[in-house]
JSON list of C-alpha atoms in Angstrom, two decimals:
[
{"chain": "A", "resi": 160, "resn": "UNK", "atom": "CA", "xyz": [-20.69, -27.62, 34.70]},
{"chain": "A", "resi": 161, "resn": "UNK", "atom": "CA", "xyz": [-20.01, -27.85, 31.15]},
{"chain": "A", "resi": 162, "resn": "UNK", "atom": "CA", "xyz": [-21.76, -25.38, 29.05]},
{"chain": "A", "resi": 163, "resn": "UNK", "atom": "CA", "xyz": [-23.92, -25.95, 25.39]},
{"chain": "A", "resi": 164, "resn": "UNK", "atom": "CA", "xyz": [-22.16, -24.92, 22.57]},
{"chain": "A", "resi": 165, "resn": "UNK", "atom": "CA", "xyz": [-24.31, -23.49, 20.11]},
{"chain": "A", "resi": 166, "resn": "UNK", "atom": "CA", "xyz": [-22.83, -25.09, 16.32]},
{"chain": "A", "resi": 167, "resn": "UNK", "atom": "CA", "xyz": [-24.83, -22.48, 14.38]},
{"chain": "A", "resi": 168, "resn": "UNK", "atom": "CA", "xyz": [-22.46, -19.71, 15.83]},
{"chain": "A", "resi": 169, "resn": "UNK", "atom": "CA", "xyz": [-20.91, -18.37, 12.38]},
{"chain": "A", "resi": 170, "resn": "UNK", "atom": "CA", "xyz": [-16.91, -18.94, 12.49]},
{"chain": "A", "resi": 171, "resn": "UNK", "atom": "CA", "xyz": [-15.08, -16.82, 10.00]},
{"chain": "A", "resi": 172, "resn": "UNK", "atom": "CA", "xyz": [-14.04, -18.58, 7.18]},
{"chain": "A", "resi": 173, "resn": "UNK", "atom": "CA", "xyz": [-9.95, -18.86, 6.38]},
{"chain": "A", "resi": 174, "resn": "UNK", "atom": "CA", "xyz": [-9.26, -18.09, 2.61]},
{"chain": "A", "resi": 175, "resn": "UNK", "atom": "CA", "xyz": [-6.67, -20.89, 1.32]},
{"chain": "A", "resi": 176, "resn": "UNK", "atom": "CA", "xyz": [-3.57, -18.41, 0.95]},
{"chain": "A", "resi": 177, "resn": "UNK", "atom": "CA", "xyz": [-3.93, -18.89, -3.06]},
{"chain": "A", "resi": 178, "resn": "UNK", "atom": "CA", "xyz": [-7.92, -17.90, -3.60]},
{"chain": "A", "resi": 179, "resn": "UNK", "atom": "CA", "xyz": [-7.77, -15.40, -6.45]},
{"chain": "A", "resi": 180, "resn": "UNK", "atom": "CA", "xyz": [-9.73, -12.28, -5.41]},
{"chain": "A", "resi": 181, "resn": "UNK", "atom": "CA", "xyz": [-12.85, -11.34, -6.87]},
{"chain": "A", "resi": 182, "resn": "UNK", "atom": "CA", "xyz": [-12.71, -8.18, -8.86]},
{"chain": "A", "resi": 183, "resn": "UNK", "atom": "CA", "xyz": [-14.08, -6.01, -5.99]},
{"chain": "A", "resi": 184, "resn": "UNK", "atom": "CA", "xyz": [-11.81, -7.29, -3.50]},
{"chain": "A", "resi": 185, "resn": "UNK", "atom": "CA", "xyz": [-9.14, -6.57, -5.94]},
{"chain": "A", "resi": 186, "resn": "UNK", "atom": "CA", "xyz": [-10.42, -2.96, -6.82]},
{"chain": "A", "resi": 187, "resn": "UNK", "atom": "CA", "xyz": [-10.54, -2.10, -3.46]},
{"chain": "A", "resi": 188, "resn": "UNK", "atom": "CA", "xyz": [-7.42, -3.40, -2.56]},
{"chain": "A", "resi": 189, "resn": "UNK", "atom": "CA", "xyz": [-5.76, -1.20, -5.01]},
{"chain": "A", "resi": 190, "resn": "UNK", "atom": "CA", "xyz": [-7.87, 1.88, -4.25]},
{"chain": "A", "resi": 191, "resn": "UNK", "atom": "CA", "xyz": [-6.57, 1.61, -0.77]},
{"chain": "A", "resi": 192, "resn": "UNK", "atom": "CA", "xyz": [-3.13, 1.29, -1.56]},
{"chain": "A", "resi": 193, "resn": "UNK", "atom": "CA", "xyz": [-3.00, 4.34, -4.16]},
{"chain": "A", "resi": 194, "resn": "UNK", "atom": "CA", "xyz": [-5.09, 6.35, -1.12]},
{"chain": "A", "resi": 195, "resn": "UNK", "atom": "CA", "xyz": [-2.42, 5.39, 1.14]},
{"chain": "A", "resi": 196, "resn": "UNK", "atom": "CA", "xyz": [0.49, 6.25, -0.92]},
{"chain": "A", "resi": 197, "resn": "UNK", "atom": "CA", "xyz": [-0.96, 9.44, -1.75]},
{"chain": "A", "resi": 198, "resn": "UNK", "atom": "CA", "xyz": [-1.02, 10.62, 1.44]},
{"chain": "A", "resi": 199, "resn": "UNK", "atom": "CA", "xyz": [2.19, 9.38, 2.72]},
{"chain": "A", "resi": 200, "resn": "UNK", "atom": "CA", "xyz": [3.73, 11.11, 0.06]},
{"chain": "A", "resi": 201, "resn": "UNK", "atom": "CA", "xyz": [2.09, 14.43, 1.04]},
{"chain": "A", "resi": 202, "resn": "UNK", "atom": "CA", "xyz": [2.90, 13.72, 4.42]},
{"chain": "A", "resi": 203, "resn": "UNK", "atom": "CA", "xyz": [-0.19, 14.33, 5.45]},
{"chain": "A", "resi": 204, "resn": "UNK", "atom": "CA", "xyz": [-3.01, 13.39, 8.26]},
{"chain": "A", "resi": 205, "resn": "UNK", "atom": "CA", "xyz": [-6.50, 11.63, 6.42]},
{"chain": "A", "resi": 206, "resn": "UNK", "atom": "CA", "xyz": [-8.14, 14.89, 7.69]},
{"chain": "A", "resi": 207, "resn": "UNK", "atom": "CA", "xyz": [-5.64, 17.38, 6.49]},
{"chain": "A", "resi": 208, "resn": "UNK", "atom": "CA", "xyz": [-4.83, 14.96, 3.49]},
{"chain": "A", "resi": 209, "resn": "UNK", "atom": "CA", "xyz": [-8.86, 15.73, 2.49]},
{"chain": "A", "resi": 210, "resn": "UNK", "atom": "CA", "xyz": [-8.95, 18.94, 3.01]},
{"chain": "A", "resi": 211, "resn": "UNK", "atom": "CA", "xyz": [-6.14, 20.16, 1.75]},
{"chain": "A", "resi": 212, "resn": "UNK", "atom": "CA", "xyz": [-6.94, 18.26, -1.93]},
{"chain": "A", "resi": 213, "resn": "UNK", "atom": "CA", "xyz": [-10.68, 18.59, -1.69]},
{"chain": "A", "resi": 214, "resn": "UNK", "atom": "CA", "xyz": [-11.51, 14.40, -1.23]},
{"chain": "A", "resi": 215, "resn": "UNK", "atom": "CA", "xyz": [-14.74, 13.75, 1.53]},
{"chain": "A", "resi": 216, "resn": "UNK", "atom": "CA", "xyz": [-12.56, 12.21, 4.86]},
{"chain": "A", "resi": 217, "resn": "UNK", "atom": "CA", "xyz": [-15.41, 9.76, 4.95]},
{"chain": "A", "resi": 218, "resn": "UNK", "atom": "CA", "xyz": [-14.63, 8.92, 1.52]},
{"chain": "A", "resi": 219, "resn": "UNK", "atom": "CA", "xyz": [-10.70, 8.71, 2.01]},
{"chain": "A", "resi": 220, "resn": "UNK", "atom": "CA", "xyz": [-10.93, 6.65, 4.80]},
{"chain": "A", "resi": 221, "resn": "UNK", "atom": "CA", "xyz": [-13.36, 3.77, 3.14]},
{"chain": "A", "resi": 222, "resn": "UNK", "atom": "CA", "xyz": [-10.86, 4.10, 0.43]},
{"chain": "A", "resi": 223, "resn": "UNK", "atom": "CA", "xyz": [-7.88, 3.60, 2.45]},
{"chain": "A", "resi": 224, "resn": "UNK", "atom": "CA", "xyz": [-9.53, 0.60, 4.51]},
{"chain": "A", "resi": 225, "resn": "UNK", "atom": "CA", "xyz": [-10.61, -0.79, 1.44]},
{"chain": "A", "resi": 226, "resn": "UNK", "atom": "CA", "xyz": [-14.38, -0.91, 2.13]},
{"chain": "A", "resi": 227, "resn": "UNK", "atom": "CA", "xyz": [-15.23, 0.92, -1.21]},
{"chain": "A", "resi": 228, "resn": "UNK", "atom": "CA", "xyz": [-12.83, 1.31, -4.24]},
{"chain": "A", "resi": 229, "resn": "UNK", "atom": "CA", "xyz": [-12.28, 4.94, -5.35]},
{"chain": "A", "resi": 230, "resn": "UNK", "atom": "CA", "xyz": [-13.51, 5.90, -9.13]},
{"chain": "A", "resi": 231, "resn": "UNK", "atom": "CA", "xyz": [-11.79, 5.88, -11.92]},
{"chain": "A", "resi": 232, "resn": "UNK", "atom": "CA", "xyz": [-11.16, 9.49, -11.80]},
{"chain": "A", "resi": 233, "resn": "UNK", "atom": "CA", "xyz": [-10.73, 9.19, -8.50]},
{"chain": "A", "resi": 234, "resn": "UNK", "atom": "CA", "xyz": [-7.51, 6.64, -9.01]},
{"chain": "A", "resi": 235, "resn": "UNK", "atom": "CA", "xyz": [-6.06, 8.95, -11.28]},
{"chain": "A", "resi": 236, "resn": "UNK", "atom": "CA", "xyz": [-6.48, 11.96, -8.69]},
{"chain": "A", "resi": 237, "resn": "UNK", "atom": "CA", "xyz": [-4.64, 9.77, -6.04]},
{"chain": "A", "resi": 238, "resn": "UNK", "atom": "CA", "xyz": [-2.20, 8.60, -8.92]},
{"chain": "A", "resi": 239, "resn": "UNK", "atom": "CA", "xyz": [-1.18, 12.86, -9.45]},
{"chain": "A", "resi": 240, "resn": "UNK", "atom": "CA", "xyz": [-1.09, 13.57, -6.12]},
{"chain": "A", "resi": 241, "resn": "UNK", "atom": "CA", "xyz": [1.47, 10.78, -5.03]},
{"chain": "A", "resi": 242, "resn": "UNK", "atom": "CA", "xyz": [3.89, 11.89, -7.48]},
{"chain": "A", "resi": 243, "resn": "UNK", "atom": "CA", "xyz": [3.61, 15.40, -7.09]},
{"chain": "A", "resi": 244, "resn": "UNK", "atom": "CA", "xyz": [1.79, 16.03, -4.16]},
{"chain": "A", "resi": 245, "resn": "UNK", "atom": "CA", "xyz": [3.36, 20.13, -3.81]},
{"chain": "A", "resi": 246, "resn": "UNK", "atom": "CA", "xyz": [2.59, 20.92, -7.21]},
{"chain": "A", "resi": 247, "resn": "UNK", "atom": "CA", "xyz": [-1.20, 19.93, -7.00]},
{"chain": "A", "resi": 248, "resn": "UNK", "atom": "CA", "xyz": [-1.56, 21.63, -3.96]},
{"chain": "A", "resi": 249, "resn": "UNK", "atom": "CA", "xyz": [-0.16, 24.52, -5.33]},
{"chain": "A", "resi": 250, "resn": "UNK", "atom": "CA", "xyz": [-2.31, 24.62, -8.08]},
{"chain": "A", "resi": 251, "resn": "UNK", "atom": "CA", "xyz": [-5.64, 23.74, -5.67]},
{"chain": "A", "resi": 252, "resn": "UNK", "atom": "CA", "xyz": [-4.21, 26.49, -4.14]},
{"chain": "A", "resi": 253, "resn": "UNK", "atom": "CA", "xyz": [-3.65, 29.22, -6.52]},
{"chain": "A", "resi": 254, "resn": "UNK", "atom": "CA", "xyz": [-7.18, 27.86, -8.40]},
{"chain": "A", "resi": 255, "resn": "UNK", "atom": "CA", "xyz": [-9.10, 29.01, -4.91]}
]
C-alpha cells in the first residue's frame, strides 16, 4: 500500500550559499558571536556568565542563538567584557 503524499507539506527552503543576509539576520549573527566570545573569554557558564555581569540568561541565550540581536549598548557591554572580562567583574564587584 502506497501512501498519499500531501504536496502542501512546507519543505524548508535551502539558501543558495551566496544570498546576502538581510540586516537582521546579519545583526543577530553578530550579536551572537560577540555573546559567545564574551563568555568564553570569562570562562564562564550562560547562567554564571549572567549573573555574574548582570545580563537576563533569557536574554543571553536568544543572543547567543541568534534569535534576537543584543542593543547597541548591549554590543558594547559584550565588546568590554571579552577583552577584559576580570577587570569588569571586579569593578561590578566592588560597585555592589
Amino acid at each position: 500500500m502506497i501512501a498519499n503524499h500531501d504536496d502542501t507539506t512546507a519543505h524548508p527552503v535551502e539558501l543558495e550559499p551566496d544570498t546576502p543576509l538581510s540586516d537582521d539576520e546579519f545583526e543577530r549573527g553578530l550579536g551572537a558571536m560577540l555573546a559567545r566570545r564574551a563568555r568564553a573569554a570569562a570562562g564562564l557558564s550562560q547562567q554564571n556568565f549572567a549573573e555574574q555581569f548582570g545580563i537576563p540568561a533569557e536574554s543571553l541565550r536568544d543572543w547567543e542563538q541568534g534569535r534576537k540581536a543584543p542593543d547597541t549598548a548591549a554590543k558594547s557591554y559584550l565588546r568590554v567584557i571579552a577583552r577584559m572580562p576580570e577587570a569588569v567583574a571586579k569593578v561590578l564587584h566592588d560597585a555592589a
